[in-house]
mmCIF file of C-alpha atoms and ligand atoms in Angstrom:
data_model
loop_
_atom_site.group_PDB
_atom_site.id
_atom_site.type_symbol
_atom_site.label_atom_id
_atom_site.label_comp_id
_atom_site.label_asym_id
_atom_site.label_seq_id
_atom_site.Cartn_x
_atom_site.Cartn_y
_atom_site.Cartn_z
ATOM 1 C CA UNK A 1 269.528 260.430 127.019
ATOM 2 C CA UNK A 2 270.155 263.801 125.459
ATOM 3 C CA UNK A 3 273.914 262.938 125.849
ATOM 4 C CA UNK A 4 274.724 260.083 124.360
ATOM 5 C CA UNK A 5 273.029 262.267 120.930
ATOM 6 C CA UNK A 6 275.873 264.020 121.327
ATOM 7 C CA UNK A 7 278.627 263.844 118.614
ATOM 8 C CA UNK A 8 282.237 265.145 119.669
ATOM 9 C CA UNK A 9 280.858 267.739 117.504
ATOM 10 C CA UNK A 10 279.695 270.364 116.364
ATOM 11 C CA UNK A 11 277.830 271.180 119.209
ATOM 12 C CA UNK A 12 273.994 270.133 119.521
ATOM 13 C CA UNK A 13 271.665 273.404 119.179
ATOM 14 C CA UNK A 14 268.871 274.191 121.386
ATOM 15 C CA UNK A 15 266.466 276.517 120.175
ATOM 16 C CA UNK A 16 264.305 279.159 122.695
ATOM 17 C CA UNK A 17 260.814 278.429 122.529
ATOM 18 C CA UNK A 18 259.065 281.591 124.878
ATOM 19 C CA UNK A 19 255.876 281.401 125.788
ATOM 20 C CA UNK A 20 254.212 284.865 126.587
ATOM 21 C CA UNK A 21 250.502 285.496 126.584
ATOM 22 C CA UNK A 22 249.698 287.659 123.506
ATOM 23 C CA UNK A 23 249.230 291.382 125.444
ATOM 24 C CA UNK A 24 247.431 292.357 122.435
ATOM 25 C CA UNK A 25 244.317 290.615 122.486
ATOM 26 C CA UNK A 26 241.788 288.955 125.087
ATOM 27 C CA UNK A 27 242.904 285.952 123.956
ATOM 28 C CA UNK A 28 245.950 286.466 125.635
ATOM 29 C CA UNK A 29 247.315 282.936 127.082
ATOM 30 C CA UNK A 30 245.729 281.240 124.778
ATOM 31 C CA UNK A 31 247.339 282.692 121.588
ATOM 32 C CA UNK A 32 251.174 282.991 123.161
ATOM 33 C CA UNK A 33 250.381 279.304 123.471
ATOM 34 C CA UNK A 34 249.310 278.651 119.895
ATOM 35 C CA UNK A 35 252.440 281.539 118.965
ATOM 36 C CA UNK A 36 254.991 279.189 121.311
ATOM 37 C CA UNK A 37 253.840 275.623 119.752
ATOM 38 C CA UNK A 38 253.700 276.863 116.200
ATOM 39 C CA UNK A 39 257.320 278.210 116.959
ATOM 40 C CA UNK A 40 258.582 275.251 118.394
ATOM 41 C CA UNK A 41 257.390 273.180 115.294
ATOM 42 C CA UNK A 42 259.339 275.456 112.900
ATOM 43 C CA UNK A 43 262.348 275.284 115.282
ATOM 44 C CA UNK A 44 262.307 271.627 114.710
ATOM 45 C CA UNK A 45 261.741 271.819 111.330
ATOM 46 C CA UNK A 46 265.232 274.005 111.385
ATOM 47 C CA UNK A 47 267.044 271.219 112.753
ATOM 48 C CA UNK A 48 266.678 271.894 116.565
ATOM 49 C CA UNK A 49 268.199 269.095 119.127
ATOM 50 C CA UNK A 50 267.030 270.177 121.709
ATOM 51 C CA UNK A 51 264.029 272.427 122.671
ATOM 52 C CA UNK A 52 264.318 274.768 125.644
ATOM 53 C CA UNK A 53 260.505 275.979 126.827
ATOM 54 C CA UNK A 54 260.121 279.271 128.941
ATOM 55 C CA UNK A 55 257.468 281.191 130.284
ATOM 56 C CA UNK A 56 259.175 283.750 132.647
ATOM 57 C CA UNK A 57 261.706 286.132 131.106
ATOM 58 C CA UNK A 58 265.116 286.092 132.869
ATOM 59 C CA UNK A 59 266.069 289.663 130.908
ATOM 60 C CA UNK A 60 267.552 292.260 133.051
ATOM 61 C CA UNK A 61 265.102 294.227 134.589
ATOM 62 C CA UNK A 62 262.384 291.936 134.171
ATOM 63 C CA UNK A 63 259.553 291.051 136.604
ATOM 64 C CA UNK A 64 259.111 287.571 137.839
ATOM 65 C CA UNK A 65 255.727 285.710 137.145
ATOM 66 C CA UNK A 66 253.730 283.886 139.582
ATOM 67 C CA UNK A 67 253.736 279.925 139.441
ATOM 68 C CA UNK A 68 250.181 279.598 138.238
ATOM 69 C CA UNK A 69 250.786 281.681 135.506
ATOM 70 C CA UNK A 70 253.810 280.152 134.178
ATOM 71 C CA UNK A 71 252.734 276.489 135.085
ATOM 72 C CA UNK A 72 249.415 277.711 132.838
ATOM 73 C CA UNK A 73 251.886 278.854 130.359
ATOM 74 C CA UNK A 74 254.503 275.937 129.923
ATOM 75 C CA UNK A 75 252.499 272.654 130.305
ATOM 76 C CA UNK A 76 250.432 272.875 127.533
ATOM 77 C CA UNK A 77 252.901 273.695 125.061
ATOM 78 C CA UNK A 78 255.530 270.890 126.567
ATOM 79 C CA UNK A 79 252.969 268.199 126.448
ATOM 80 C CA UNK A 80 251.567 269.212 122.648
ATOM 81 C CA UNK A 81 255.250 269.088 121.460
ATOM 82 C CA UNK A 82 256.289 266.179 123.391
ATOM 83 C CA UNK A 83 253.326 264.289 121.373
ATOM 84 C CA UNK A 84 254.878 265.144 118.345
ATOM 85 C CA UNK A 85 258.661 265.428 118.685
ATOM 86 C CA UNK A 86 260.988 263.315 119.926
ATOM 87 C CA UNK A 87 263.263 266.223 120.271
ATOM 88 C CA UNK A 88 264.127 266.090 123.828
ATOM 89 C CA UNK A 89 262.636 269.413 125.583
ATOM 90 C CA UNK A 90 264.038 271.782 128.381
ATOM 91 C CA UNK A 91 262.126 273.150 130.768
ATOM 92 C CA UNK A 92 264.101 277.037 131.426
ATOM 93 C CA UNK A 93 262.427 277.934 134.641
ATOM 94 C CA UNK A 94 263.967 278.494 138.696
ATOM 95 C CA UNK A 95 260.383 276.781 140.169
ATOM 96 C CA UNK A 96 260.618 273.079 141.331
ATOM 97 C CA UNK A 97 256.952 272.614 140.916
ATOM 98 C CA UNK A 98 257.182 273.819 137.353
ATOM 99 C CA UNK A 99 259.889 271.320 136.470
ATOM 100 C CA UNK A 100 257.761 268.620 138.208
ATOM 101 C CA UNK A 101 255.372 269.428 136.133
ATOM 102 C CA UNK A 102 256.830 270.260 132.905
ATOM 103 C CA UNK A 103 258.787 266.483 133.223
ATOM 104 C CA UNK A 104 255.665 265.100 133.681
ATOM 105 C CA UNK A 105 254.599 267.023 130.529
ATOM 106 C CA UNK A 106 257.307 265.053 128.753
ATOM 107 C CA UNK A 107 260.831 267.094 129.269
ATOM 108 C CA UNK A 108 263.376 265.978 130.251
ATOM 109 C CA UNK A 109 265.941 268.585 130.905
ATOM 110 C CA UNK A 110 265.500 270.764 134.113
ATOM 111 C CA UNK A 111 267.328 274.332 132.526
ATOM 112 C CA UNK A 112 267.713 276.200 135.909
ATOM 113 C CA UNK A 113 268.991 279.891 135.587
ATOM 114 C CA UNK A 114 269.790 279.446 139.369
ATOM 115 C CA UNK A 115 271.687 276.681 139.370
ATOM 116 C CA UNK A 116 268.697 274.878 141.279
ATOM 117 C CA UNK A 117 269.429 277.619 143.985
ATOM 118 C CA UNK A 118 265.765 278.630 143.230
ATOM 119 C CA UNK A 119 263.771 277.427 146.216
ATOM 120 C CA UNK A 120 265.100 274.906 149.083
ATOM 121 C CA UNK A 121 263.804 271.669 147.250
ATOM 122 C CA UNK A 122 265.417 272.232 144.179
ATOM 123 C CA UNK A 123 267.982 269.926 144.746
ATOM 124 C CA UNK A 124 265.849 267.711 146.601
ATOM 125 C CA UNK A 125 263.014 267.744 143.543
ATOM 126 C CA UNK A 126 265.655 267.567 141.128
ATOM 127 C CA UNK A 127 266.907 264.183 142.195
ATOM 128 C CA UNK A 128 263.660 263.216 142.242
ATOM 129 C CA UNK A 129 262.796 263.751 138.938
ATOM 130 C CA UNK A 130 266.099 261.886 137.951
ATOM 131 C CA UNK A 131 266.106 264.432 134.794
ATOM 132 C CA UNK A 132 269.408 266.039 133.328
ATOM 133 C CA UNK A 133 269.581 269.771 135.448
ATOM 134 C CA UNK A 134 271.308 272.614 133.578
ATOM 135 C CA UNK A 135 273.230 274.876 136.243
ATOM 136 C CA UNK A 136 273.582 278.025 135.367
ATOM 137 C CA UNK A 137 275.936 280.995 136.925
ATOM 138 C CA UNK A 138 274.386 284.010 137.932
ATOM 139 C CA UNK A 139 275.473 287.277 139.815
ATOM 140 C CA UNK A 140 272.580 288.423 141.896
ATOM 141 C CA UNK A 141 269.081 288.048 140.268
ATOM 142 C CA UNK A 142 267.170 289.316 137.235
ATOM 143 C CA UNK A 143 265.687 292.043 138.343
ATOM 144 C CA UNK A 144 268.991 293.708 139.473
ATOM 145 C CA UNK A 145 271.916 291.939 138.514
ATOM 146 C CA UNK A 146 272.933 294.096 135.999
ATOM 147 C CA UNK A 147 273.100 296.918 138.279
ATOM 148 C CA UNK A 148 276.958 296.659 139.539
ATOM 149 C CA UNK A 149 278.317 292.883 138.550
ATOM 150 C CA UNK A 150 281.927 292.779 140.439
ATOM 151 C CA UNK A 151 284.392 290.108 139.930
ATOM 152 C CA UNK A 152 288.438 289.626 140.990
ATOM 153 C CA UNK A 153 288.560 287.095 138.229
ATOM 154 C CA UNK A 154 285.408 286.142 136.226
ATOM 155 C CA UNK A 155 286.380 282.905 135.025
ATOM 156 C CA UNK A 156 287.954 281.441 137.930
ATOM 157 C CA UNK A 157 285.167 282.735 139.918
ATOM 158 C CA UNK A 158 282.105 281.326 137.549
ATOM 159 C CA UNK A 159 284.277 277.571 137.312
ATOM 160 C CA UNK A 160 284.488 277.589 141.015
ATOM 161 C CA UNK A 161 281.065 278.359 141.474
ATOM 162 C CA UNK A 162 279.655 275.950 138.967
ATOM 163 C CA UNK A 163 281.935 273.359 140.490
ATOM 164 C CA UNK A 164 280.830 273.571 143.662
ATOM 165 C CA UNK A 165 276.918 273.634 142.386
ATOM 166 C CA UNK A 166 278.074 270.293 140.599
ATOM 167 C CA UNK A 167 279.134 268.912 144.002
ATOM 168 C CA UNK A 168 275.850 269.535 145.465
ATOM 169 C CA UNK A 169 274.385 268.822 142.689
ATOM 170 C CA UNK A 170 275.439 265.488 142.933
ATOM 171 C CA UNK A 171 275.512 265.457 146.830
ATOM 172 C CA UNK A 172 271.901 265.905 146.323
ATOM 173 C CA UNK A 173 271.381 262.645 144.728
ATOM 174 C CA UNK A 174 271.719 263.574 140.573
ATOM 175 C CA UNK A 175 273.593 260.692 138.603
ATOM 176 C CA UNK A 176 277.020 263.311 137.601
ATOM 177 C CA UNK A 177 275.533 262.267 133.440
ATOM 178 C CA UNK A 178 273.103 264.105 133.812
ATOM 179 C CA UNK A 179 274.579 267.531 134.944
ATOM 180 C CA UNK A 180 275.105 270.281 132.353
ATOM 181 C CA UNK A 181 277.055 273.648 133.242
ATOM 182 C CA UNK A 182 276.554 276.868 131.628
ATOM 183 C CA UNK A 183 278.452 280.004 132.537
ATOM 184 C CA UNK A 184 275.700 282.487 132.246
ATOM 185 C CA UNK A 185 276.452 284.989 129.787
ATOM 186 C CA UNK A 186 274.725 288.622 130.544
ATOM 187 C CA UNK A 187 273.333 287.069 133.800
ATOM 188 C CA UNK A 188 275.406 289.638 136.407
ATOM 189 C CA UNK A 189 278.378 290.459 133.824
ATOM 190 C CA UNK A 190 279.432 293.592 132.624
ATOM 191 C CA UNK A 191 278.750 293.687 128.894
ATOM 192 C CA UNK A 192 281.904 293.504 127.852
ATOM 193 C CA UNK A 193 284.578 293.418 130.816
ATOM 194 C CA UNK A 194 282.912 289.773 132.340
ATOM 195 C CA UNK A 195 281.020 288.681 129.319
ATOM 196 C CA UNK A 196 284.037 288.250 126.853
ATOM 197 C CA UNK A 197 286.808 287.069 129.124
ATOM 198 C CA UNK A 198 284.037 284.203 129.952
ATOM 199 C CA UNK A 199 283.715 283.219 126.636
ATOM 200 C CA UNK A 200 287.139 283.721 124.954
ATOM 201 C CA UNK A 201 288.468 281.468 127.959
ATOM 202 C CA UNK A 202 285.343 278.756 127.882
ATOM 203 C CA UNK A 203 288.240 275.734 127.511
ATOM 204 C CA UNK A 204 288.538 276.389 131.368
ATOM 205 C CA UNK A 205 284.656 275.683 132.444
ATOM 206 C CA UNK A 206 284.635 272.670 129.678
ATOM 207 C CA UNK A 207 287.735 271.715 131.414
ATOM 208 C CA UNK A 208 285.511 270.760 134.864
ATOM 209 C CA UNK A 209 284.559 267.691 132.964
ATOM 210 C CA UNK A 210 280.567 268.430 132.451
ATOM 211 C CA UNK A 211 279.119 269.194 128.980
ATOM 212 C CA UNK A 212 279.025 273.240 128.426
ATOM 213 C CA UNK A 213 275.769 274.767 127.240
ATOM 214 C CA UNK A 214 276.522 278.168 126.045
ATOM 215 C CA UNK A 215 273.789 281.282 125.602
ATOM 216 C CA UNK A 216 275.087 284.155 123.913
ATOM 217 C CA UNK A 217 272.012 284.581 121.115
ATOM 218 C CA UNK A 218 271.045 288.140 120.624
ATOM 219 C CA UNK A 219 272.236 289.253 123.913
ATOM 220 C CA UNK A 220 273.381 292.735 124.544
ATOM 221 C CA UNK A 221 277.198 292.241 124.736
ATOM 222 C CA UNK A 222 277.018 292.392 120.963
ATOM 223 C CA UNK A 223 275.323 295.392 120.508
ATOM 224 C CA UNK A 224 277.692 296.848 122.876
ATOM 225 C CA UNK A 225 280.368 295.699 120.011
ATOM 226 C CA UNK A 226 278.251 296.790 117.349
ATOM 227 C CA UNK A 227 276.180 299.987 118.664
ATOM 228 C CA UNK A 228 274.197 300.315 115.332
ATOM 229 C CA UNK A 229 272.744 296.995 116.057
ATOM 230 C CA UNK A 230 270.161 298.301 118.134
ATOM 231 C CA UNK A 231 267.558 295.802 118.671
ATOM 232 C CA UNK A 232 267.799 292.112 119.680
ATOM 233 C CA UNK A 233 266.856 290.992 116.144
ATOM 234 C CA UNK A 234 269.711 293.012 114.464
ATOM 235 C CA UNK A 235 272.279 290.662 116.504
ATOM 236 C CA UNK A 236 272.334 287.557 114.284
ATOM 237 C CA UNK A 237 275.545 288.103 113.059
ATOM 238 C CA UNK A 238 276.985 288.287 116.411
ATOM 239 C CA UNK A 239 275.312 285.395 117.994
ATOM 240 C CA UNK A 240 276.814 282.981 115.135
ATOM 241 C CA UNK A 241 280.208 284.644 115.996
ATOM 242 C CA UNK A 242 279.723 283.682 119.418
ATOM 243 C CA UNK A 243 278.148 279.974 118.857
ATOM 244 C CA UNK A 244 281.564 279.273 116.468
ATOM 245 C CA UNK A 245 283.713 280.374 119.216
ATOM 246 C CA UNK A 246 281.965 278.179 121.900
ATOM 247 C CA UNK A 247 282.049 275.147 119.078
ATOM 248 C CA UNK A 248 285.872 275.898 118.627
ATOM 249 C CA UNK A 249 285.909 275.986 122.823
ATOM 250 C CA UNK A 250 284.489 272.522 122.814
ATOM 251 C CA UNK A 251 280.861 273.309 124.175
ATOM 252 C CA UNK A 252 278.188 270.606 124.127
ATOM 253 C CA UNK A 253 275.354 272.989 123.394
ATOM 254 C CA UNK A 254 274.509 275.977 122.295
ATOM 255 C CA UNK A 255 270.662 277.721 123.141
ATOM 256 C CA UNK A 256 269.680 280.455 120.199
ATOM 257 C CA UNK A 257 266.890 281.874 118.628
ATOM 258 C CA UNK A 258 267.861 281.938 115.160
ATOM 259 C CA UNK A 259 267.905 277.677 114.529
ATOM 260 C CA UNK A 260 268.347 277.452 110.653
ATOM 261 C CA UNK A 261 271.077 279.918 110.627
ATOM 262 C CA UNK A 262 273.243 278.361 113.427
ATOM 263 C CA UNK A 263 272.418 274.902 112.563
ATOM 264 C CA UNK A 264 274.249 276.145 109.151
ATOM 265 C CA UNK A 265 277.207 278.120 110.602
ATOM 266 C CA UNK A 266 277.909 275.254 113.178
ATOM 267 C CA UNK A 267 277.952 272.422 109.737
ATOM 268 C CA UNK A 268 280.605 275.127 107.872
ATOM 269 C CA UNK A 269 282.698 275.251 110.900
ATOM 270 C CA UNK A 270 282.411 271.658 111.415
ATOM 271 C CA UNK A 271 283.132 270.737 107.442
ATOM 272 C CA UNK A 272 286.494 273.298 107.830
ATOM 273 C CA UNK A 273 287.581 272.151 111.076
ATOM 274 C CA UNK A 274 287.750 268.098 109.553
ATOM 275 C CA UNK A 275 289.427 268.940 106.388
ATOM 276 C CA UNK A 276 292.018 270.990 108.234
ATOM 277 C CA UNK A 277 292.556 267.767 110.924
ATOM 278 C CA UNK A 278 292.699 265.374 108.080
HETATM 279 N N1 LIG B 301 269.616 282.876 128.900
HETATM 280 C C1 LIG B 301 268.343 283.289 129.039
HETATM 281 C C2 LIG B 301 267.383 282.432 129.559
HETATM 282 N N2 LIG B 301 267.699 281.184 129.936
HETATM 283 N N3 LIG B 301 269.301 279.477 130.212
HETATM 284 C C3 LIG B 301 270.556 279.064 130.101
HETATM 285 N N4 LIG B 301 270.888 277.830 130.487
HETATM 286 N N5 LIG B 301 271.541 279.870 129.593
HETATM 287 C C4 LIG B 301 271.287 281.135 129.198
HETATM 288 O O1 LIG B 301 272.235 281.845 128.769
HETATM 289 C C5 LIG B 301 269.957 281.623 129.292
HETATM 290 C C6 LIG B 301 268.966 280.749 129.821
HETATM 291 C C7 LIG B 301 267.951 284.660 128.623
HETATM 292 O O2 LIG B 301 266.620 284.720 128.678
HETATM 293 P P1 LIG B 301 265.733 285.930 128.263
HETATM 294 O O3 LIG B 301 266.555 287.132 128.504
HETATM 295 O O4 LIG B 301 264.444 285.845 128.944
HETATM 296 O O5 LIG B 301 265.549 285.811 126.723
HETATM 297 P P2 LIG B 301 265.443 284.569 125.784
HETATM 298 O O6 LIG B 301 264.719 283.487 126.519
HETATM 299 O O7 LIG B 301 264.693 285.080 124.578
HETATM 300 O O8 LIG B 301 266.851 284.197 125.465
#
C-alpha cells in the first residue's frame, strides 16, 4: 500500500506524467505515448514515489476528451511502466471505465478531480476496484470554473466538502486507508483570494484525519505573485515555495512536474526541520 511508504515525512512526491498525442506529426498517439513513457522513466529516475498518469487536461478552459481516446491514451503507458516500476501509479482521470481499466493496467491509485462525482458509478466502481481514490475539491467544472469561483469561507467550505465526499466515500464501500483528500488548488479558486487562504491554512483539511495530497506545481496563482513569470515553466521557484509550505502543513503528498528539484527542496527542509527538533 502506497501508505504505509509513507514516512511522517517529508512528504512523498508524485510526479505528472501527461499523455497527449503529439499534434505535430501523423504519428500523433503514438509518439505522446513514447513522449509520456520516456517521461515517466526519467521521473523515476528523479526519485518519484508515486506516478500520477493523465490523458485529459483538467486546465481551465480546456475541452474534455472522449473515453476512447483517453482509454487509447493511458493504458498503454500504465501497463509499460507498471512492467518496469514498482513505483505505485495514479490514474488522474473523472471516467470509471478508465480507472477500471487503468487498475487493471497495474495502478493502483484512482486520482479523481471530481471527487468520484464524475459519473453515477464512481463510487460504486471505486469500491470495486478496492484501490486508494484521491478526492479532489472542485468549484464547478473545467471548462468554466474559473469564470466566477464564490466562497463565504474557502477553507471551511473545501473541509466540509471533502468530509462529506469521505463519508460517501466510505458509505460506498472504500476501506477509510485508502482515501486521500486534496483541496484542489486553481480548480474554481480565485488566484489569489481562495487559492492562498487554502494553502496557508492546510493544517485544517490535514486535520480531517486523511492523508493531504497537495497540487500547486506551476499553476497560475504564482504567476499572479510573480507577473514576469509568464509561462508555466518559469514557475519553478514558486511551486517549491508552495510544496515546503504544504510539507511544513503536514501533507502526505505532493503532485509536481519538476521531480529532481522538489525531491531536493523537500530533503533540505526535512534535514533543517530535524536538527532544529533535536
Ligand atoms: N491538478 C491538475 C490535474 N490533476 N489532481 C489532483 N489530485 N490535484 C491537483 O491539484 C490536480 C490534479 C491540473 O492539471 P492540468 O491543468 O491538466 O495540468 P497538469 O496535469 O500538467 O498539472
Amino acid at each position: 500500500m502506497v501508505r504505509g511508504m509513507q514516512p511522517t515525512r517529508p512528504p512523498l512526491v508524485m510526479g505528472i506524467v501527461n499523455v497527449t498525442p503529439d499534434s505535430f506529426s501523423d504519428g500523433g498517439r503514438f509518439l505522446g505515448r513514447e513522449a509520456a513513457l520516456a517521461h515517466g522513466r526519467r521521473l523515476v529516475a528523479e526519485g518519484a514515489d508515486i506516478l500520477d498518469v493523465g490523458g485529459e487536461s483538467t486546465r481551465p478552459g480546456s475541452e474534455p476528451v472522449s473515453e476512447a481516446e483517453e482509454l487509447a491514451r493511458v493504458v498503454p503507458v500504465i501497463e509499460a511502466l507498471a512492467a518496469e516500476t514498482d513505483r505505485p501509479i495514479s490514474i488522474d482521470t473523472a471516467k470509471p471505465a478508465v480507472a477500471r481499466a487503468a487498475v487493471a493496467a497495474g495502478a493502483r491509485i484512482w486520482n479523481d478531480v471530481t471527487a468520484l462525482r464524475g459519473a453515477p458509478d464512481s463510487l460504486e466502481v471505486a469500491a470495486e476496484l478496492g484501490c486508494e481514490v484521491v478526492l479532489m475539491h472542485m468549484q464547478g467544472e473545467p471548462r468554466t470554473m474559473q469564470a466566477e469561483p464564490r466562497y463565504d469561507d474557502v477553507v471551511r467550505e473545501v473541509a466540509d466538502f471533502l468530509a462529506a465526499r469521505a463519508e460517501a466515500t466510505m458509505a460506498a464501500g472504500v476501506g477509510r486507508e485508502k482515501i486521500w483528500l486534496d483541496p484542489g488548488v486553481g480548480f474554481g479558486k480565485h488566484m489569489t483570494r481562495h487559492n492562498l487562504p487554502l494553502m496557508g491554512r492546510l493544517s485544517e483539511i490535514v486535520a480531517l484525519g486523511f492523508p493531504v495530497l497537495l497540487g500547486a506545481s506551476r499553476k497560475s496563482f504564482i504567476s499572479a505573485l510573480d507577473p514576469a513569470a509568464r509561462g508555466s515553466d518559469e514557475r519553478l521557484g514558486g511551486s517549491l515555495a508552495a510544496a515546503i509550505a504544504g510539507a511544513a502543513s503536514g501533507v502526505a503528498a505532493v503532485r509536481v512536474h519538476d521531480v529532481r528539484e522538489t525531491v531536493q527542496a523537500l530533503k533540505v527542509w526535512d534535514a533543517i526541520a530535524q536538527a532544529g527538533a533535536a
